Amino acid sequence: MAEIKDPENTVIVELKDGPVVIELLPDVAPKHVERMKELARAGKYDNVAFHRVIEGFMAQTGDVEHANMENNYNPGRAGTGGSDLPDLPAEFSRLPHDRGTLGAARSMNPNSANSQFFINFKDNHFLNGQYTVYGRVISGMEAVDKIARGEPPANPDRMISVKVAADVA
């Protein structure tokens, strides 16, 4: 695993093919970073499916309402829900949507991000300034690259667990 410089602002996502270490960017998008840590600490991201995975584009997950594969999983509704917390205002920045960056998924309303996010498989600069970037993969991108494709995938992969690095003994 990569060297973790700021454990309070780093999350470890356990996938079937290994851990993915994501450095969060509180200086860029503090509200999105806080939301991710709050949901991770509550265990809300554990067992949540990657419900939209497009080859050459991105892998989307984080629907804690409809995509928990161990609790009322609804593949037909996966991707339509959020959390029981209020939506977040956009925190756009000049950071580009490069390979491995974490973006906030949302509806057409820029201020509708909640719990869902995506990891870019490649540089997707056409998203720049339209979706909040609030983290980047610092190790484990090879595990992200192996996530099952589809909208939704026939046999979706899931986030086995999501932990804030500071909480991992």
One Martini backbone bead per residue (centre of mass of N, CA, C, O) as a GRO file, in nm:
protein
  169
    1MET     BB    1   0.101   0.033   0.012
    2ALA     BB    2   0.068   0.344   0.049
    3GLU     BB    3   0.160   0.627   0.179
    4ILE     BB    4   0.019   0.775   0.469
    5LYS     BB    5  -0.009   1.115   0.555
    6ASP     BB    6  -0.347   1.136   0.618
    7PRO     BB    7  -0.554   0.938   0.793
    8GLU     BB    8  -0.812   1.129   0.821
    9ASN     BB    9  -0.781   1.169   0.475
   10THR     BB   10  -0.822   0.845   0.442
   11VAL     BB   11  -0.929   0.572   0.240
   12ILE     BB   12  -1.031   0.220   0.261
   13VAL     BB   13  -1.103   0.005  -0.010
   14GLU     BB   14  -1.246  -0.307  -0.022
   15LEU     BB   15  -1.176  -0.544  -0.264
   16LYS     BB   16  -1.152  -0.843  -0.423
   17ASP     BB   17  -0.848  -0.731  -0.540
   18GLY     BB   18  -0.818  -0.518  -0.308
   19PRO     BB   19  -0.687  -0.234  -0.196
   20VAL     BB   20  -0.804   0.113  -0.182
   21VAL     BB   21  -0.633   0.419  -0.179
   22ILE     BB   22  -0.775   0.734  -0.059
   23GLU     BB   23  -0.716   1.066  -0.109
   24LEU     BB   24  -0.834   1.328   0.045
   25LEU     BB   25  -0.969   1.684  -0.023
   26PRO     BB   26  -1.033   1.926   0.206
   27ASP     BB   27  -0.929   2.190   0.052
   28VAL     BB   28  -1.143   2.147  -0.192
   29ALA     BB   29  -1.390   1.939  -0.042
   30PRO     BB   30  -1.505   1.936   0.267
   31LYS     BB   31  -1.800   1.820   0.254
   32HIS     BB   32  -1.737   1.556   0.097
   33VAL     BB   33  -1.531   1.444   0.293
   34GLU     BB   34  -1.711   1.432   0.543
   35ARG     BB   35  -1.924   1.244   0.423
   36MET     BB   36  -1.749   1.001   0.367
   37LYS     BB   37  -1.655   0.960   0.659
   38GLU     BB   38  -1.933   0.929   0.789
   39LEU     BB   39  -2.025   0.678   0.623
   40ALA     BB   40  -1.787   0.497   0.687
   41ARG     BB   41  -1.813   0.502   1.003
   42ALA     BB   42  -2.120   0.378   0.972
   43GLY     BB   43  -2.104   0.147   0.734
   44LYS     BB   44  -2.263   0.233   0.460
   45TYR     BB   45  -2.050   0.120   0.228
   46ASP     BB   46  -2.087  -0.158   0.297
   47ASN     BB   47  -2.178  -0.366   0.029
   48VAL     BB   48  -2.166  -0.171  -0.212
   49ALA     BB   49  -2.240  -0.134  -0.529
   50PHE     BB   50  -2.141  -0.135  -0.864
   51HIS     BB   51  -2.390   0.003  -1.085
   52ARG     BB   52  -2.178   0.180  -1.276
   53VAL     BB   53  -1.973   0.046  -1.548
   54ILE     BB   54  -1.755   0.211  -1.777
   55GLU     BB   55  -1.569   0.161  -2.023
   56GLY     BB   56  -1.331   0.419  -2.028
   57PHE     BB   57  -1.445   0.580  -1.763
   58MET     BB   58  -1.629   0.446  -1.496
   59ALA     BB   59  -1.695   0.388  -1.136
   60GLN     BB   60  -2.006   0.342  -0.966
   61THR     BB   61  -2.112   0.436  -0.628
   62GLY     BB   62  -2.293   0.483  -0.301
   63ASP     BB   63  -2.582   0.351  -0.273
   64VAL     BB   64  -2.709   0.317   0.047
   65GLU     BB   65  -3.019   0.256  -0.016
   66HIS     BB   66  -3.008   0.030  -0.291
   67ALA     BB   67  -2.683  -0.116  -0.293
   68ASN     BB   68  -2.697  -0.320  -0.063
   69MET     BB   69  -2.611  -0.662  -0.085
   70GLU     BB   70  -2.718  -0.723   0.239
   71ASN     BB   71  -2.962  -0.483   0.213
   72ASN     BB   72  -3.207  -0.444   0.002
   73TYR     BB   73  -3.134  -0.511  -0.281
   74ASN     BB   74  -3.184  -0.293  -0.588
   75PRO     BB   75  -3.103  -0.298  -0.912
   76GLY     BB   76  -3.333  -0.104  -1.025
   77ARG     BB   77  -3.243   0.139  -0.803
   78ALA     BB   78  -2.963   0.158  -0.843
   79GLY     BB   79  -2.864   0.507  -0.837
   80THR     BB   80  -3.126   0.667  -0.689
   81GLY     BB   81  -2.977   0.703  -0.423
   82GLY     BB   82  -2.879   0.771  -0.086
   83SER     BB   83  -2.905   0.926   0.202
   84ASP     BB   84  -3.026   1.069   0.514
   85LEU     BB   85  -2.878   1.306   0.408
   86PRO     BB   86  -2.810   1.591   0.285
   87ASP     BB   87  -2.737   1.756   0.032
   88LEU     BB   88  -2.474   1.888  -0.163
   89PRO     BB   89  -2.277   2.129  -0.248
   90ALA     BB   90  -2.095   2.239  -0.473
   91GLU     BB   91  -1.714   2.182  -0.524
   92PHE     BB   92  -1.564   2.335  -0.736
   93SER     BB   93  -1.265   2.306  -0.942
   94ARG     BB   94  -0.942   2.278  -1.106
   95LEU     BB   95  -0.952   1.989  -1.086
   96PRO     BB   96  -0.899   1.717  -1.264
   97HIS     BB   97  -1.034   1.432  -1.436
   98ASP     BB   98  -0.842   1.193  -1.359
   99ARG     BB   99  -0.699   0.921  -1.318
  100GLY     BB  100  -0.829   0.821  -0.997
  101THR     BB  101  -1.046   1.005  -0.946
  102LEU     BB  102  -1.289   1.155  -0.735
  103GLY     BB  103  -1.640   1.174  -0.787
  104ALA     BB  104  -1.943   1.336  -0.768
  105ALA     BB  105  -2.247   1.219  -0.778
  106ARG     BB  106  -2.537   1.330  -0.978
  107SER     BB  107  -2.761   1.513  -1.094
  108MET     BB  108  -2.845   1.786  -1.275
  109ASN     BB  109  -2.803   1.898  -1.003
  110PRO     BB  110  -2.521   2.034  -0.862
  111ASN     BB  111  -2.674   2.011  -0.552
  112SER     BB  112  -2.709   1.655  -0.536
  113ALA     BB  113  -2.504   1.543  -0.375
  114ASN     BB  114  -2.425   1.263  -0.144
  115SER     BB  115  -2.297   0.933  -0.171
  116GLN     BB  116  -2.211   0.926  -0.453
  117PHE     BB  117  -1.947   0.780  -0.664
  118PHE     BB  118  -1.644   0.809  -0.870
  119ILE     BB  119  -1.400   0.636  -1.074
  120ASN     BB  120  -1.154   0.703  -1.289
  121PHE     BB  121  -1.008   0.530  -1.561
  122LYS     BB  122  -0.964   0.812  -1.695
  123ASP     BB  123  -0.932   1.087  -1.856
  124ASN     BB  124  -1.220   1.330  -1.787
  125HIS     BB  125  -1.225   1.652  -1.883
  126PHE     BB  126  -1.537   1.698  -1.953
  127LEU     BB  127  -1.598   1.723  -1.624
  128ASN     BB  128  -1.482   1.978  -1.572
  129GLY     BB  129  -1.660   2.189  -1.350
  130GLN     BB  130  -1.925   1.968  -1.293
  131TYR     BB  131  -1.761   1.788  -1.084
  132THR     BB  132  -1.665   1.688  -0.785
  133VAL     BB  133  -1.343   1.681  -0.652
  134TYR     BB  134  -1.223   1.463  -0.350
  135GLY     BB  135  -1.010   1.253  -0.482
  136ARG     BB  136  -0.735   0.995  -0.481
  137VAL     BB  137  -0.568   0.739  -0.603
  138ILE     BB  138  -0.263   0.586  -0.450
  139SER     BB  139  -0.376   0.281  -0.438
  140GLY     BB  140  -0.529   0.014  -0.637
  141MET     BB  141  -0.611   0.053  -0.944
  142GLU     BB  142  -0.606  -0.246  -1.033
  143ALA     BB  143  -0.877  -0.312  -0.883
  144VAL     BB  144  -1.056  -0.113  -1.033
  145ASP     BB  145  -1.004  -0.233  -1.325
  146LYS     BB  146  -1.172  -0.517  -1.225
  147ILE     BB  147  -1.442  -0.413  -1.240
  148ALA     BB  148  -1.747  -0.481  -1.324
  149ARG     BB  149  -1.931  -0.440  -1.605
  150GLY     BB  150  -2.211  -0.211  -1.625
  151GLU     BB  151  -2.589  -0.108  -1.652
  152PRO     BB  152  -2.581  -0.317  -1.481
  153PRO     BB  153  -2.413  -0.557  -1.366
  154ALA     BB  154  -2.471  -0.887  -1.353
  155ASN     BB  155  -2.207  -0.909  -1.139
  156PRO     BB  156  -2.151  -0.718  -0.899
  157ASP     BB  157  -1.948  -0.531  -0.741
  158ARG     BB  158  -1.798  -0.439  -0.419
  159MET     BB  159  -1.778  -0.282  -0.118
  160ILE     BB  160  -1.676  -0.441   0.148
  161SER     BB  161  -1.503  -0.189   0.263
  162VAL     BB  162  -1.499   0.132   0.455
  163LYS     BB  163  -1.215   0.318   0.577
  164VAL     BB  164  -1.061   0.511   0.796
  165ALA     BB  165  -0.732   0.508   0.855
  166ALA     BB  166  -0.741   0.616   1.157
  167ASP     BB  167  -0.928   0.345   1.241
  168VAL     BB  168  -0.687   0.162   1.174
  169ALA     BB  169  -0.478  -0.060   1.351
   0.00000   0.00000   0.00000
